[in-house]
mmCIF file of C-alpha atoms in Angstrom:
data_model
loop_
_atom_site.group_PDB
_atom_site.id
_atom_site.type_symbol
_atom_site.label_atom_id
_atom_site.label_comp_id
_atom_site.label_asym_id
_atom_site.label_seq_id
_atom_site.Cartn_x
_atom_site.Cartn_y
_atom_site.Cartn_z
ATOM 1 C CA MET A 1 -31.825 -11.607 -2.752
ATOM 2 C CA GLU A 2 -31.914 -15.191 -1.510
ATOM 3 C CA ASP A 3 -33.111 -16.337 -4.921
ATOM 4 C CA ARG A 4 -29.857 -15.196 -6.497
ATOM 5 C CA LEU A 5 -26.792 -17.363 -6.851
ATOM 6 C CA TYR A 6 -23.625 -16.459 -8.703
ATOM 7 C CA MET A 7 -20.409 -18.218 -9.594
ATOM 8 C CA CYS A 8 -17.048 -16.498 -10.068
ATOM 9 C CA ILE A 9 -14.384 -18.589 -11.806
ATOM 10 C CA ASP A 10 -10.700 -17.684 -11.947
ATOM 11 C CA LEU A 11 -7.981 -19.477 -13.903
ATOM 12 C CA LYS A 12 -5.101 -20.083 -11.484
ATOM 13 C CA SER A 13 -1.898 -18.191 -12.361
ATOM 14 C CA PHE A 14 -3.274 -18.091 -15.889
ATOM 15 C CA TYR A 15 -0.321 -16.898 -17.983
ATOM 16 C CA ALA A 16 2.153 -19.078 -16.066
ATOM 17 C CA SER A 17 -0.168 -22.082 -16.266
ATOM 18 C CA VAL A 18 -0.500 -21.697 -20.034
ATOM 19 C CA GLU A 19 3.284 -21.607 -20.393
ATOM 20 C CA CYS A 20 3.586 -24.765 -18.271
ATOM 21 C CA VAL A 21 0.887 -26.583 -20.266
ATOM 22 C CA GLU A 22 2.655 -25.672 -23.505
ATOM 23 C CA ARG A 23 5.857 -27.181 -22.093
ATOM 24 C CA GLY A 24 4.184 -30.271 -20.637
ATOM 25 C CA LEU A 25 4.963 -29.136 -17.070
ATOM 26 C CA ASP A 26 2.904 -29.019 -13.875
ATOM 27 C CA PRO A 27 2.554 -25.409 -12.605
ATOM 28 C CA PHE A 28 2.179 -26.750 -9.038
ATOM 29 C CA LYS A 29 5.621 -28.368 -9.272
ATOM 30 C CA THR A 30 7.443 -26.027 -11.665
ATOM 31 C CA ASP A 31 9.101 -22.701 -10.849
ATOM 32 C CA LEU A 32 8.243 -20.496 -13.830
ATOM 33 C CA VAL A 33 7.952 -16.736 -14.308
ATOM 34 C CA VAL A 34 6.243 -14.924 -17.160
ATOM 35 C CA ALA A 35 8.386 -11.832 -17.727
ATOM 36 C CA ASP A 36 10.135 -10.138 -20.623
ATOM 37 C CA PRO A 37 13.865 -10.958 -20.341
ATOM 38 C CA ALA A 38 14.654 -8.091 -22.719
ATOM 39 C CA ARG A 39 13.534 -5.596 -20.077
ATOM 40 C CA SER A 40 15.352 -4.615 -16.903
ATOM 41 C CA LYS A 41 15.360 -6.507 -13.607
ATOM 42 C CA GLY A 42 12.790 -3.991 -12.439
ATOM 43 C CA THR A 43 10.147 -5.297 -14.841
ATOM 44 C CA ILE A 44 7.019 -6.734 -13.245
ATOM 45 C CA CYS A 45 6.401 -10.469 -13.526
ATOM 46 C CA LEU A 46 3.071 -10.903 -15.298
ATOM 47 C CA ALA A 47 2.549 -14.212 -13.522
ATOM 48 C CA ILE A 48 4.339 -16.814 -11.431
ATOM 49 C CA THR A 49 3.375 -20.444 -10.914
ATOM 50 C CA PRO A 50 1.612 -21.694 -7.765
ATOM 51 C CA ALA A 51 4.845 -23.578 -6.996
ATOM 52 C CA MET A 52 6.686 -20.260 -6.618
ATOM 53 C CA LYS A 53 3.855 -18.724 -4.584
ATOM 54 C CA ALA A 54 4.133 -21.670 -2.206
ATOM 55 C CA LYS A 55 7.785 -20.710 -1.678
ATOM 56 C CA GLY A 56 6.824 -17.192 -0.634
ATOM 57 C CA VAL A 57 7.338 -15.341 -3.917
ATOM 58 C CA LYS A 58 4.669 -12.680 -4.296
ATOM 59 C CA ASN A 59 2.499 -12.547 -7.396
ATOM 60 C CA ARG A 60 3.154 -9.546 -9.668
ATOM 61 C CA CYS A 61 6.558 -9.035 -8.052
ATOM 62 C CA ARG A 62 9.487 -7.496 -9.866
ATOM 63 C CA VAL A 63 12.204 -9.774 -11.208
ATOM 64 C CA TYR A 64 14.802 -8.487 -8.739
ATOM 65 C CA GLU A 65 12.483 -9.385 -5.840
ATOM 66 C CA ILE A 66 12.744 -13.108 -6.628
ATOM 67 C CA PRO A 67 15.148 -14.630 -4.044
ATOM 68 C CA LEU A 68 18.714 -14.965 -5.263
ATOM 69 C CA GLY A 69 19.674 -18.562 -5.907
ATOM 70 C CA MET A 70 16.160 -19.672 -6.818
ATOM 71 C CA LYS A 71 16.256 -21.463 -10.139
ATOM 72 C CA TYR A 72 13.269 -20.848 -12.395
ATOM 73 C CA ILE A 73 12.192 -20.763 -16.028
ATOM 74 C CA THR A 74 11.654 -17.325 -17.580
ATOM 75 C CA ALA A 75 8.897 -17.417 -20.196
ATOM 76 C CA PRO A 76 8.598 -14.338 -22.446
ATOM 77 C CA PRO A 77 4.967 -13.121 -22.641
ATOM 78 C CA ARG A 78 2.849 -14.514 -25.473
ATOM 79 C CA MET A 79 -0.329 -12.479 -25.156
ATOM 80 C CA GLN A 80 -1.969 -13.838 -28.304
ATOM 81 C CA LEU A 81 -1.539 -17.374 -26.986
ATOM 82 C CA TYR A 82 -3.201 -16.419 -23.695
ATOM 83 C CA ILE A 83 -6.091 -14.820 -25.580
ATOM 84 C CA ASP A 84 -6.494 -18.005 -27.625
ATOM 85 C CA TYR A 85 -6.650 -20.112 -24.427
ATOM 86 C CA SER A 86 -9.116 -17.688 -22.861
ATOM 87 C CA THR A 87 -11.324 -17.897 -25.942
ATOM 88 C CA ARG A 88 -11.308 -21.713 -25.803
ATOM 89 C CA ILE A 89 -12.279 -21.610 -22.132
ATOM 90 C CA TYR A 90 -15.084 -19.144 -22.812
ATOM 91 C CA GLY A 91 -16.365 -21.695 -25.306
ATOM 92 C CA ILE A 92 -16.480 -24.216 -22.436
ATOM 93 C CA TYR A 93 -18.632 -21.830 -20.400
ATOM 94 C CA LEU A 94 -21.012 -21.636 -23.345
ATOM 95 C CA GLU A 95 -21.374 -25.428 -23.229
ATOM 96 C CA PHE A 96 -23.065 -25.003 -19.829
ATOM 97 C CA PHE A 97 -24.566 -21.515 -19.745
ATOM 98 C CA ALA A 98 -26.228 -18.960 -22.037
ATOM 99 C CA GLU A 99 -24.215 -15.928 -23.077
ATOM 100 C CA GLU A 100 -26.594 -13.521 -21.305
ATOM 101 C CA ASP A 101 -25.791 -15.203 -17.970
ATOM 102 C CA ILE A 102 -22.008 -14.796 -18.340
ATOM 103 C CA TYR A 103 -20.029 -11.629 -17.639
ATOM 104 C CA VAL A 104 -16.352 -11.615 -18.621
ATOM 105 C CA TYR A 105 -14.561 -9.734 -15.850
ATOM 106 C CA SER A 106 -11.036 -10.186 -17.236
ATOM 107 C CA ILE A 107 -9.035 -12.481 -19.507
ATOM 108 C CA ASP A 108 -8.952 -15.127 -16.737
ATOM 109 C CA GLU A 109 -12.085 -14.434 -14.686
ATOM 110 C CA VAL A 110 -15.852 -14.573 -15.268
ATOM 111 C CA PHE A 111 -19.086 -14.165 -13.319
ATOM 112 C CA ILE A 112 -22.013 -16.497 -14.080
ATOM 113 C CA ASP A 113 -25.627 -16.364 -12.919
ATOM 114 C CA ILE A 114 -26.151 -20.051 -12.064
ATOM 115 C CA ARG A 115 -29.531 -20.017 -10.288
ATOM 116 C CA PRO A 116 -31.531 -20.952 -13.466
ATOM 117 C CA TYR A 117 -29.259 -23.947 -14.150
ATOM 118 C CA LEU A 118 -29.319 -25.872 -10.880
ATOM 119 C CA ARG A 119 -32.632 -27.622 -11.551
ATOM 120 C CA TYR A 120 -31.753 -28.128 -15.232
ATOM 121 C CA TYR A 121 -28.547 -30.014 -14.368
ATOM 122 C CA GLY A 122 -29.958 -31.539 -11.203
ATOM 123 C CA LYS A 123 -26.904 -30.457 -9.205
ATOM 124 C CA THR A 124 -26.039 -28.287 -6.247
ATOM 125 C CA ALA A 125 -24.091 -25.087 -6.836
ATOM 126 C CA ARG A 126 -20.876 -26.696 -5.601
ATOM 127 C CA GLN A 127 -21.381 -29.759 -7.831
ATOM 128 C CA LEU A 128 -22.007 -27.537 -10.837
ATOM 129 C CA GLY A 129 -18.885 -25.517 -10.075
ATOM 130 C CA GLN A 130 -16.831 -28.689 -9.832
ATOM 131 C CA LEU A 131 -18.252 -29.905 -13.146
ATOM 132 C CA VAL A 132 -17.204 -26.708 -14.931
ATOM 133 C CA ILE A 133 -13.690 -26.415 -13.528
ATOM 134 C CA SER A 134 -13.100 -30.136 -14.169
ATOM 135 C CA ARG A 135 -14.160 -29.625 -17.786
ATOM 136 C CA ILE A 136 -11.730 -26.702 -18.130
ATOM 137 C CA TYR A 137 -8.864 -28.851 -16.848
ATOM 138 C CA GLU A 138 -9.871 -31.792 -19.056
ATOM 139 C CA VAL A 139 -9.893 -29.684 -22.248
ATOM 140 C CA THR A 140 -7.033 -27.246 -21.632
ATOM 141 C CA GLY A 141 -4.952 -28.518 -18.712
ATOM 142 C CA ILE A 142 -5.597 -25.234 -16.868
ATOM 143 C CA ARG A 143 -6.724 -25.454 -13.243
ATOM 144 C CA ALA A 144 -9.415 -23.076 -12.008
ATOM 145 C CA THR A 145 -10.883 -21.955 -8.691
ATOM 146 C CA CYS A 146 -14.522 -21.123 -8.080
ATOM 147 C CA GLY A 147 -16.359 -18.802 -5.714
ATOM 148 C CA ILE A 148 -20.115 -19.116 -5.182
ATOM 149 C CA GLY A 149 -22.201 -16.447 -3.473
ATOM 150 C CA THR A 150 -25.723 -15.170 -3.024
ATOM 151 C CA ASN A 151 -24.673 -11.919 -4.687
ATOM 152 C CA LEU A 152 -21.902 -10.883 -7.059
ATOM 153 C CA TYR A 153 -19.732 -9.409 -4.300
ATOM 154 C CA LEU A 154 -19.916 -12.519 -2.146
ATOM 155 C CA ALA A 155 -19.087 -14.720 -5.147
ATOM 156 C CA LYS A 156 -15.946 -12.641 -5.713
ATOM 157 C CA ILE A 157 -14.921 -12.740 -2.046
ATOM 158 C CA ALA A 158 -15.626 -16.489 -1.887
ATOM 159 C CA LEU A 159 -13.214 -16.851 -4.796
ATOM 160 C CA ASP A 160 -10.481 -14.499 -3.551
ATOM 161 C CA ILE A 161 -10.372 -15.480 0.120
ATOM 162 C CA VAL A 162 -12.262 -18.736 0.762
ATOM 163 C CA ALA A 163 -11.642 -20.907 -2.328
ATOM 164 C CA LYS A 164 -7.840 -20.727 -2.149
ATOM 165 C CA HIS A 165 -7.956 -22.506 1.239
ATOM 166 C CA ALA A 166 -10.506 -25.156 0.187
ATOM 167 C CA SER A 167 -9.361 -28.650 -0.764
ATOM 168 C CA ASP A 168 -11.609 -28.619 -3.858
ATOM 169 C CA PHE A 169 -10.768 -24.983 -4.717
ATOM 170 C CA ILE A 170 -14.436 -23.986 -4.318
ATOM 171 C CA GLY A 171 -15.705 -21.452 -1.788
ATOM 172 C CA PHE A 172 -19.246 -20.493 -0.809
ATOM 173 C CA LEU A 173 -20.601 -17.437 1.025
ATOM 174 C CA ASP A 174 -23.966 -15.998 1.908
ATOM 175 C CA GLU A 175 -24.436 -12.917 4.086
ATOM 176 C CA GLU A 176 -24.529 -14.930 7.304
ATOM 177 C CA SER A 177 -21.447 -17.062 6.626
ATOM 178 C CA TYR A 178 -19.620 -13.956 5.362
ATOM 179 C CA ARG A 179 -20.082 -12.287 8.727
ATOM 180 C CA GLN A 180 -19.194 -15.476 10.595
ATOM 181 C CA LYS A 181 -16.024 -16.252 8.644
ATOM 182 C CA LEU A 182 -14.673 -12.975 7.331
ATOM 183 C CA TRP A 183 -15.895 -10.104 9.475
ATOM 184 C CA THR A 184 -12.649 -10.092 11.444
ATOM 185 C CA HIS A 185 -10.425 -11.067 8.510
ATOM 186 C CA GLU A 186 -7.380 -8.850 7.994
ATOM 187 C CA PRO A 187 -5.936 -7.092 6.093
ATOM 188 C CA LEU A 188 -8.698 -5.105 4.408
ATOM 189 C CA THR A 189 -6.753 -5.149 1.138
ATOM 190 C CA ASP A 190 -7.771 -8.810 0.700
ATOM 191 C CA PHE A 191 -11.297 -7.586 -0.062
ATOM 192 C CA TRP A 192 -12.348 -6.568 -3.564
ATOM 193 C CA ASN A 193 -12.108 -2.829 -4.302
ATOM 194 C CA VAL A 194 -10.251 -2.014 -1.066
ATOM 195 C CA GLY A 195 -6.763 -0.782 -1.865
ATOM 196 C CA PRO A 196 -3.909 0.455 0.322
ATOM 197 C CA GLY A 197 -5.209 4.035 0.213
ATOM 198 C CA ILE A 198 -8.664 3.158 1.542
ATOM 199 C CA THR A 199 -7.094 0.833 4.106
ATOM 200 C CA ARG A 200 -4.871 3.615 5.466
ATOM 201 C CA ARG A 201 -7.857 5.964 5.757
ATOM 202 C CA MET A 202 -9.859 3.338 7.627
ATOM 203 C CA ASN A 203 -6.922 2.504 9.902
ATOM 204 C CA ARG A 204 -6.653 6.155 10.949
ATOM 205 C CA HIS A 205 -10.055 5.732 12.585
ATOM 206 C CA GLY A 206 -9.199 2.402 14.222
ATOM 207 C CA LEU A 207 -11.048 0.384 11.563
ATOM 208 C CA TYR A 208 -9.060 -2.717 10.639
ATOM 209 C CA ASN A 209 -11.646 -5.211 9.381
ATOM 210 C CA MET A 210 -15.112 -5.369 7.851
ATOM 211 C CA LYS A 211 -16.795 -5.755 11.243
ATOM 212 C CA ASP A 212 -15.205 -2.507 12.394
ATOM 213 C CA ILE A 213 -16.529 -0.749 9.291
ATOM 214 C CA ALA A 214 -20.004 -2.285 9.545
ATOM 215 C CA LEU A 215 -20.485 -1.259 13.175
ATOM 216 C CA CYS A 216 -18.828 2.164 13.149
ATOM 217 C CA ASP A 217 -20.532 5.540 12.772
ATOM 218 C CA GLU A 218 -21.382 5.729 9.049
ATOM 219 C CA ASN A 219 -20.509 9.432 8.989
ATOM 220 C CA ILE A 220 -16.844 8.463 9.377
ATOM 221 C CA ILE A 221 -16.986 6.436 6.147
ATOM 222 C CA TYR A 222 -18.856 9.142 4.222
ATOM 223 C CA GLU A 223 -16.435 11.842 5.402
ATOM 224 C CA GLU A 224 -13.504 9.792 4.131
ATOM 225 C CA MET A 225 -15.015 8.498 0.878
ATOM 226 C CA GLY A 226 -18.005 10.647 -0.023
ATOM 227 C CA VAL A 227 -20.843 8.867 -1.808
ATOM 228 C CA ASN A 228 -18.526 5.923 -2.546
ATOM 229 C CA GLY A 229 -18.692 5.145 1.147
ATOM 230 C CA GLU A 230 -22.131 3.629 0.620
ATOM 231 C CA LEU A 231 -20.590 0.810 -1.418
ATOM 232 C CA LEU A 232 -18.005 0.052 1.280
ATOM 233 C CA ILE A 233 -20.679 0.008 3.994
ATOM 234 C CA ASP A 234 -22.845 -2.387 1.971
ATOM 235 C CA HIS A 235 -19.880 -4.652 1.335
ATOM 236 C CA ALA A 236 -18.957 -4.614 5.013
ATOM 237 C CA TRP A 237 -22.366 -6.233 5.651
ATOM 238 C CA GLY A 238 -21.968 -8.594 2.657
ATOM 239 C CA LYS A 239 -24.638 -6.823 0.633
ATOM 240 C CA GLU A 240 -24.629 -6.070 -3.106
ATOM 241 C CA SER A 241 -27.697 -4.964 -5.074
ATOM 242 C CA VAL A 242 -26.267 -5.110 -8.616
ATOM 243 C CA THR A 243 -27.431 -8.126 -10.633
ATOM 244 C CA MET A 244 -26.254 -9.749 -13.848
ATOM 245 C CA ALA A 245 -29.211 -8.136 -15.632
ATOM 246 C CA ASP A 246 -28.068 -4.715 -14.386
ATOM 247 C CA ILE A 247 -24.575 -5.293 -15.793
ATOM 248 C CA LYS A 248 -25.881 -6.468 -19.147
ATOM 249 C CA SER A 249 -28.277 -3.536 -19.518
ATOM 250 C CA PHE A 250 -25.834 -0.839 -18.387
ATOM 251 C CA LYS A 251 -25.110 1.869 -20.937
ATOM 252 C CA PRO A 252 -22.635 4.638 -20.062
ATOM 253 C CA LYS A 253 -23.780 8.225 -20.569
ATOM 254 C CA SER A 254 -20.613 8.998 -22.469
ATOM 255 C CA LYS A 255 -18.001 6.900 -24.216
ATOM 256 C CA SER A 256 -14.343 7.583 -24.683
ATOM 257 C CA LEU A 257 -11.335 6.252 -26.533
ATOM 258 C CA SER A 258 -8.150 6.222 -24.510
ATOM 259 C CA SER A 259 -4.544 5.111 -24.704
ATOM 260 C CA GLY A 260 -1.912 4.877 -21.980
ATOM 261 C CA GLN A 261 1.763 4.063 -22.133
ATOM 262 C CA ILE A 262 4.210 3.388 -19.306
ATOM 263 C CA LEU A 263 7.644 4.231 -20.648
ATOM 264 C CA MET A 264 10.542 1.854 -20.111
ATOM 265 C CA ARG A 265 12.869 4.652 -18.976
ATOM 266 C CA ASP A 266 12.752 8.321 -18.060
ATOM 267 C CA TYR A 267 11.978 10.433 -21.125
ATOM 268 C CA LYS A 268 13.111 13.991 -21.743
ATOM 269 C CA PHE A 269 10.618 16.644 -22.811
ATOM 270 C CA ALA A 270 11.390 16.362 -26.560
ATOM 271 C CA GLU A 271 11.171 12.557 -26.477
ATOM 272 C CA GLY A 272 7.846 12.796 -24.648
ATOM 273 C CA MET A 273 6.507 14.961 -27.468
ATOM 274 C CA VAL A 274 7.260 12.126 -29.917
ATOM 275 C CA ILE A 275 5.252 9.705 -27.753
ATOM 276 C CA VAL A 276 2.287 12.085 -27.531
ATOM 277 C CA LYS A 277 2.222 12.567 -31.299
ATOM 278 C CA GLU A 278 2.540 8.838 -31.995
ATOM 279 C CA MET A 279 -0.285 7.976 -29.611
ATOM 280 C CA ALA A 280 -2.494 10.758 -30.957
ATOM 281 C CA ASP A 281 -1.929 9.601 -34.533
ATOM 282 C CA LEU A 282 -2.953 6.019 -33.692
ATOM 283 C CA LEU A 283 -6.053 7.200 -31.825
ATOM 284 C CA CYS A 284 -7.103 9.183 -34.899
ATOM 285 C CA LEU A 285 -6.926 6.003 -36.988
ATOM 286 C CA LYS A 286 -9.183 4.286 -34.445
ATOM 287 C CA LEU A 287 -11.633 7.196 -34.571
ATOM 288 C CA THR A 288 -11.862 6.918 -38.347
ATOM 289 C CA LYS A 289 -12.272 3.145 -38.276
ATOM 290 C CA GLY A 290 -15.086 3.437 -35.736
ATOM 291 C CA LYS A 291 -16.725 6.277 -37.667
ATOM 292 C CA LYS A 292 -16.457 8.460 -34.586
ATOM 293 C CA ALA A 293 -15.148 11.916 -33.752
ATOM 294 C CA THR A 294 -14.183 13.790 -30.595
ATOM 295 C CA LYS A 295 -15.113 17.145 -29.082
ATOM 296 C CA PHE A 296 -13.132 16.784 -25.860
ATOM 297 C CA ILE A 297 -9.451 15.844 -25.566
ATOM 298 C CA SER A 298 -7.535 15.263 -22.327
ATOM 299 C CA LEU A 299 -3.871 14.559 -21.620
ATOM 300 C CA LEU A 300 -2.184 13.267 -18.464
ATOM 301 C CA ILE A 301 1.597 13.342 -18.056
ATOM 302 C CA SER A 302 3.112 11.432 -15.120
ATOM 303 C CA TYR A 303 6.700 12.075 -14.080
ATOM 304 C CA SER A 304 9.412 9.707 -12.870
ATOM 305 C CA HIS A 305 8.718 8.064 -9.512
ATOM 306 C CA ASN A 306 11.983 9.574 -8.301
ATOM 307 C CA TYR A 307 10.206 12.941 -8.150
ATOM 308 C CA GLU A 308 7.282 13.397 -5.777
ATOM 309 C CA THR A 309 5.415 15.576 -8.256
ATOM 310 C CA ALA A 310 1.742 15.382 -9.119
ATOM 311 C CA PRO A 311 0.929 14.430 -12.731
ATOM 312 C CA ALA A 312 0.238 17.242 -15.180
ATOM 313 C CA HIS A 313 -3.265 17.298 -16.618
ATOM 314 C CA GLY A 314 -4.943 19.392 -19.283
ATOM 315 C CA SER A 315 -7.849 19.281 -21.706
ATOM 316 C CA VAL A 316 -9.241 20.924 -24.833
ATOM 317 C CA SER A 317 -12.931 21.403 -25.702
ATOM 318 C CA LEU A 318 -14.117 21.856 -29.265
ATOM 319 C CA ASN A 319 -17.335 23.209 -30.756
ATOM 320 C CA TYR A 320 -17.735 20.266 -33.124
ATOM 321 C CA GLY A 321 -16.428 16.759 -33.578
ATOM 322 C CA ILE A 322 -13.156 16.088 -35.392
ATOM 323 C CA SER A 323 -11.268 12.915 -36.229
ATOM 324 C CA SER A 324 -8.434 13.999 -38.508
ATOM 325 C CA ALA A 325 -4.832 13.671 -37.346
ATOM 326 C CA SER A 326 -4.053 17.026 -38.981
ATOM 327 C CA ARG A 327 -6.219 18.663 -36.283
ATOM 328 C CA ILE A 328 -5.905 16.408 -33.265
ATOM 329 C CA VAL A 329 -2.125 15.857 -33.261
ATOM 330 C CA PRO A 330 -1.262 19.604 -33.232
ATOM 331 C CA LEU A 331 -3.884 20.231 -30.522
ATOM 332 C CA LEU A 332 -2.333 17.575 -28.289
ATOM 333 C CA ALA A 333 1.180 18.832 -29.054
ATOM 334 C CA LYS A 334 0.234 22.350 -27.918
ATOM 335 C CA LEU A 335 -1.496 20.936 -24.845
ATOM 336 C CA TYR A 336 1.619 18.917 -24.007
ATOM 337 C CA GLU A 337 3.800 22.017 -24.313
ATOM 338 C CA ARG A 338 1.442 23.989 -22.070
ATOM 339 C CA ILE A 339 1.073 21.568 -19.154
ATOM 340 C CA THR A 340 4.376 19.664 -19.053
ATOM 341 C CA ASP A 341 7.322 20.627 -16.868
ATOM 342 C CA ARG A 342 10.289 20.600 -19.245
ATOM 343 C CA ASN A 343 12.743 19.939 -16.431
ATOM 344 C CA LEU A 344 11.180 16.729 -15.131
ATOM 345 C CA PRO A 345 11.653 13.260 -16.660
ATOM 346 C CA ILE A 346 8.445 11.683 -17.997
ATOM 347 C CA ARG A 347 7.445 8.089 -17.253
ATOM 348 C CA ARG A 348 3.817 7.777 -18.377
ATOM 349 C CA VAL A 349 1.489 9.314 -20.974
ATOM 350 C CA ASP A 350 -2.311 8.959 -21.032
ATOM 351 C CA ILE A 351 -4.614 10.396 -23.697
ATOM 352 C CA SER A 352 -8.407 10.273 -23.680
ATOM 353 C CA LEU A 353 -10.841 11.322 -26.406
ATOM 354 C CA GLU A 354 -14.521 11.671 -25.557
ATOM 355 C CA LEU A 355 -16.478 10.156 -28.441
ATOM 356 C CA CYS A 356 -19.293 11.662 -30.463
ATOM 357 C CA ASP A 357 -20.850 10.758 -33.798
ATOM 358 C CA GLN A 358 -18.660 11.453 -36.785
ATOM 359 C CA LYS A 359 -19.641 14.707 -38.468
ATOM 360 C CA LEU A 360 -21.342 14.411 -41.833
ATOM 361 C CA ASP A 361 -22.448 17.726 -43.313
ATOM 362 C CA ARG A 362 -21.267 20.232 -40.730
ATOM 363 C CA GLN A 363 -22.524 23.772 -41.200
ATOM 364 C CA LEU A 364 -19.543 26.139 -41.376
ATOM 365 C CA SER A 365 -19.601 29.400 -39.445
ATOM 366 C CA ILE A 366 -18.537 32.724 -40.999
ATOM 367 C CA PHE A 367 -15.308 32.525 -38.968
ATOM 368 C CA GLU A 368 -14.126 29.257 -40.528
ATOM 369 C CA ASP A 369 -12.087 28.794 -43.678
ATOM 370 C CA PRO A 370 -13.814 26.362 -46.108
ATOM 371 C CA GLU A 371 -10.352 25.154 -47.114
ATOM 372 C CA ASP A 372 -9.797 23.813 -43.602
ATOM 373 C CA HIS A 373 -12.958 21.720 -43.921
ATOM 374 C CA ILE A 374 -11.752 20.320 -47.237
ATOM 375 C CA LYS A 375 -8.353 19.471 -45.722
ATOM 376 C CA GLU A 376 -10.040 17.612 -42.865
ATOM 377 C CA GLU A 377 -12.094 15.493 -45.247
ATOM 378 C CA LYS A 378 -8.970 14.716 -47.286
ATOM 379 C CA GLN A 379 -7.117 13.696 -44.120
ATOM 380 C CA GLU A 380 -9.957 11.353 -43.152
ATOM 381 C CA ARG A 381 -9.783 9.671 -46.549
ATOM 382 C CA ILE A 382 -6.048 9.216 -46.049
ATOM 383 C CA GLN A 383 -6.684 7.669 -42.624
ATOM 384 C CA ASN A 384 -9.207 5.262 -44.121
ATOM 385 C CA ALA A 385 -6.590 4.196 -46.667
ATOM 386 C CA ILE A 386 -3.960 3.723 -43.936
ATOM 387 C CA ASN A 387 -6.381 1.577 -41.916
ATOM 388 C CA TYR A 388 -7.034 -0.584 -44.986
ATOM 389 C CA ILE A 389 -3.309 -1.137 -45.600
ATOM 390 C CA LYS A 390 -2.590 -1.926 -41.936
ATOM 391 C CA ASP A 391 -5.517 -4.365 -41.719
ATOM 392 C CA ARG A 392 -4.381 -6.204 -44.808
ATOM 393 C CA TYR A 393 -0.594 -6.173 -44.478
ATOM 394 C CA GLY A 394 0.094 -5.637 -40.772
ATOM 395 C CA LYS A 395 0.428 -2.696 -38.405
ATOM 396 C CA ASN A 396 4.021 -1.948 -39.410
ATOM 397 C CA SER A 397 3.306 -2.088 -43.136
ATOM 398 C CA ILE A 398 2.926 1.690 -43.265
ATOM 399 C CA LEU A 399 4.702 4.040 -40.867
ATOM 400 C CA LYS A 400 5.488 7.733 -40.521
ATOM 401 C CA ALA A 401 8.893 9.377 -40.210
ATOM 402 C CA MET A 402 8.265 10.201 -36.540
ATOM 403 C CA ASN A 403 8.046 6.462 -35.815
ATOM 404 C CA TYR A 404 11.824 6.296 -36.494
ATOM 405 C CA LEU A 405 12.807 9.140 -34.175
ATOM 406 C CA ASP A 406 14.747 8.496 -30.957
ATOM 407 C CA GLY A 407 12.381 7.384 -28.246
ATOM 408 C CA ALA A 408 9.573 6.387 -30.635
ATOM 409 C CA THR A 409 7.752 3.214 -29.576
ATOM 410 C CA THR A 410 5.035 2.580 -32.180
ATOM 411 C CA ARG A 411 7.016 0.048 -34.226
ATOM 412 C CA GLU A 412 7.741 -2.032 -31.133
ATOM 413 C CA ARG A 413 4.248 -1.660 -29.663
ATOM 414 C CA ASN A 414 2.683 -2.794 -32.939
ATOM 415 C CA GLY A 415 4.036 -6.228 -32.096
ATOM 416 C CA GLN A 416 2.513 -6.161 -28.629
ATOM 417 C CA ILE A 417 -0.883 -6.718 -27.032
ATOM 418 C CA GLY A 418 -1.679 -4.667 -23.961
ATOM 419 C CA GLY A 419 1.910 -3.433 -23.819
ATOM 420 C CA HIS A 420 3.383 -6.952 -23.754
ATOM 421 C CA ARG A 421 4.796 -9.263 -26.415
ATOM 422 C CA SER A 422 2.084 -10.902 -28.505
ATOM 423 C CA GLY A 423 4.285 -13.958 -29.140
ATOM 424 C CA ASN A 424 3.708 -13.780 -32.891
#
């Protein structure tokens, strides 16, 4: 374990910093919010500048939570621009490190195995971290912070908790310094993978920091969290066994294709059906493009937060893989009708398709109509043609009638990335 050394780099207030750089402004001196002004005051700010954080505004707050009277710039999201910046910065990482030693954790955060490079560059870990983040600022104008640790977990914690208080924006932790500096740190939610729910469960047992968890009866943790408690116990001691090689070699037992949509207002039952059909139709196009099919379909419907009602969930299993919209859309429509409470307003829809290899020459059973098989193949050819047109002329170049119904969102979402404006 002591032979391992990892770096975790985060781009500070990334979206807001990009918007400031594009305007020739300093994010540490400029009050700027990345949020869609076309949405309500309840929309979440995708990012705020460090200058606003210094004034007590919380990151990822809602627009109405910004103090009245505070003057700030509202920058509409430009997701494609942020992706372009992220790609340029990844190219900077490749100037220093090999691709197999880099793991992209998110659009603004990476993990890097730096142990092999210290002798090559003739630098300490901290000096190497400073070299990289200085290069990022020199090329893009974006400031970064860096966490260094003897395992991946400690590198992340060094970034999230230690680096933000360091004058050079670089933090370092090994197991010993972790216990010295952070064992009594509160709240628990400051630690990676510990959310409010886990914190409340720990607090019920008088556990308020990592030292409490490390020294308590382990049975308490396992009773609350099951097998996942082992990870929390390890992290309480600053231990993490997963390596970069483990991440790179990991292959999931099953793969799925999923789509989720948070609706901008409460939707009635009939409007929700339009959303389900639109999402299902788009997922079918992705199945065809990837030459995949599905044998297991699941649907999750979440209701308005004004109603304390558990989400509705249902699934459908099939005997063989399908990818045609003529089969999948009606299946999801029936599933939606079966599980959804017609009297409750809908606020979120999630669909997941478990992937399998696309069928080639499927053997029909005596209970199947050969005409249905022919219709499926015809539908797949149509979907291939639609994908070709969309790739060449744009996502909105070919649409269906349902995309013009009240409540439909596909036309708008085709101009978005990750549910936000692409900026194009």
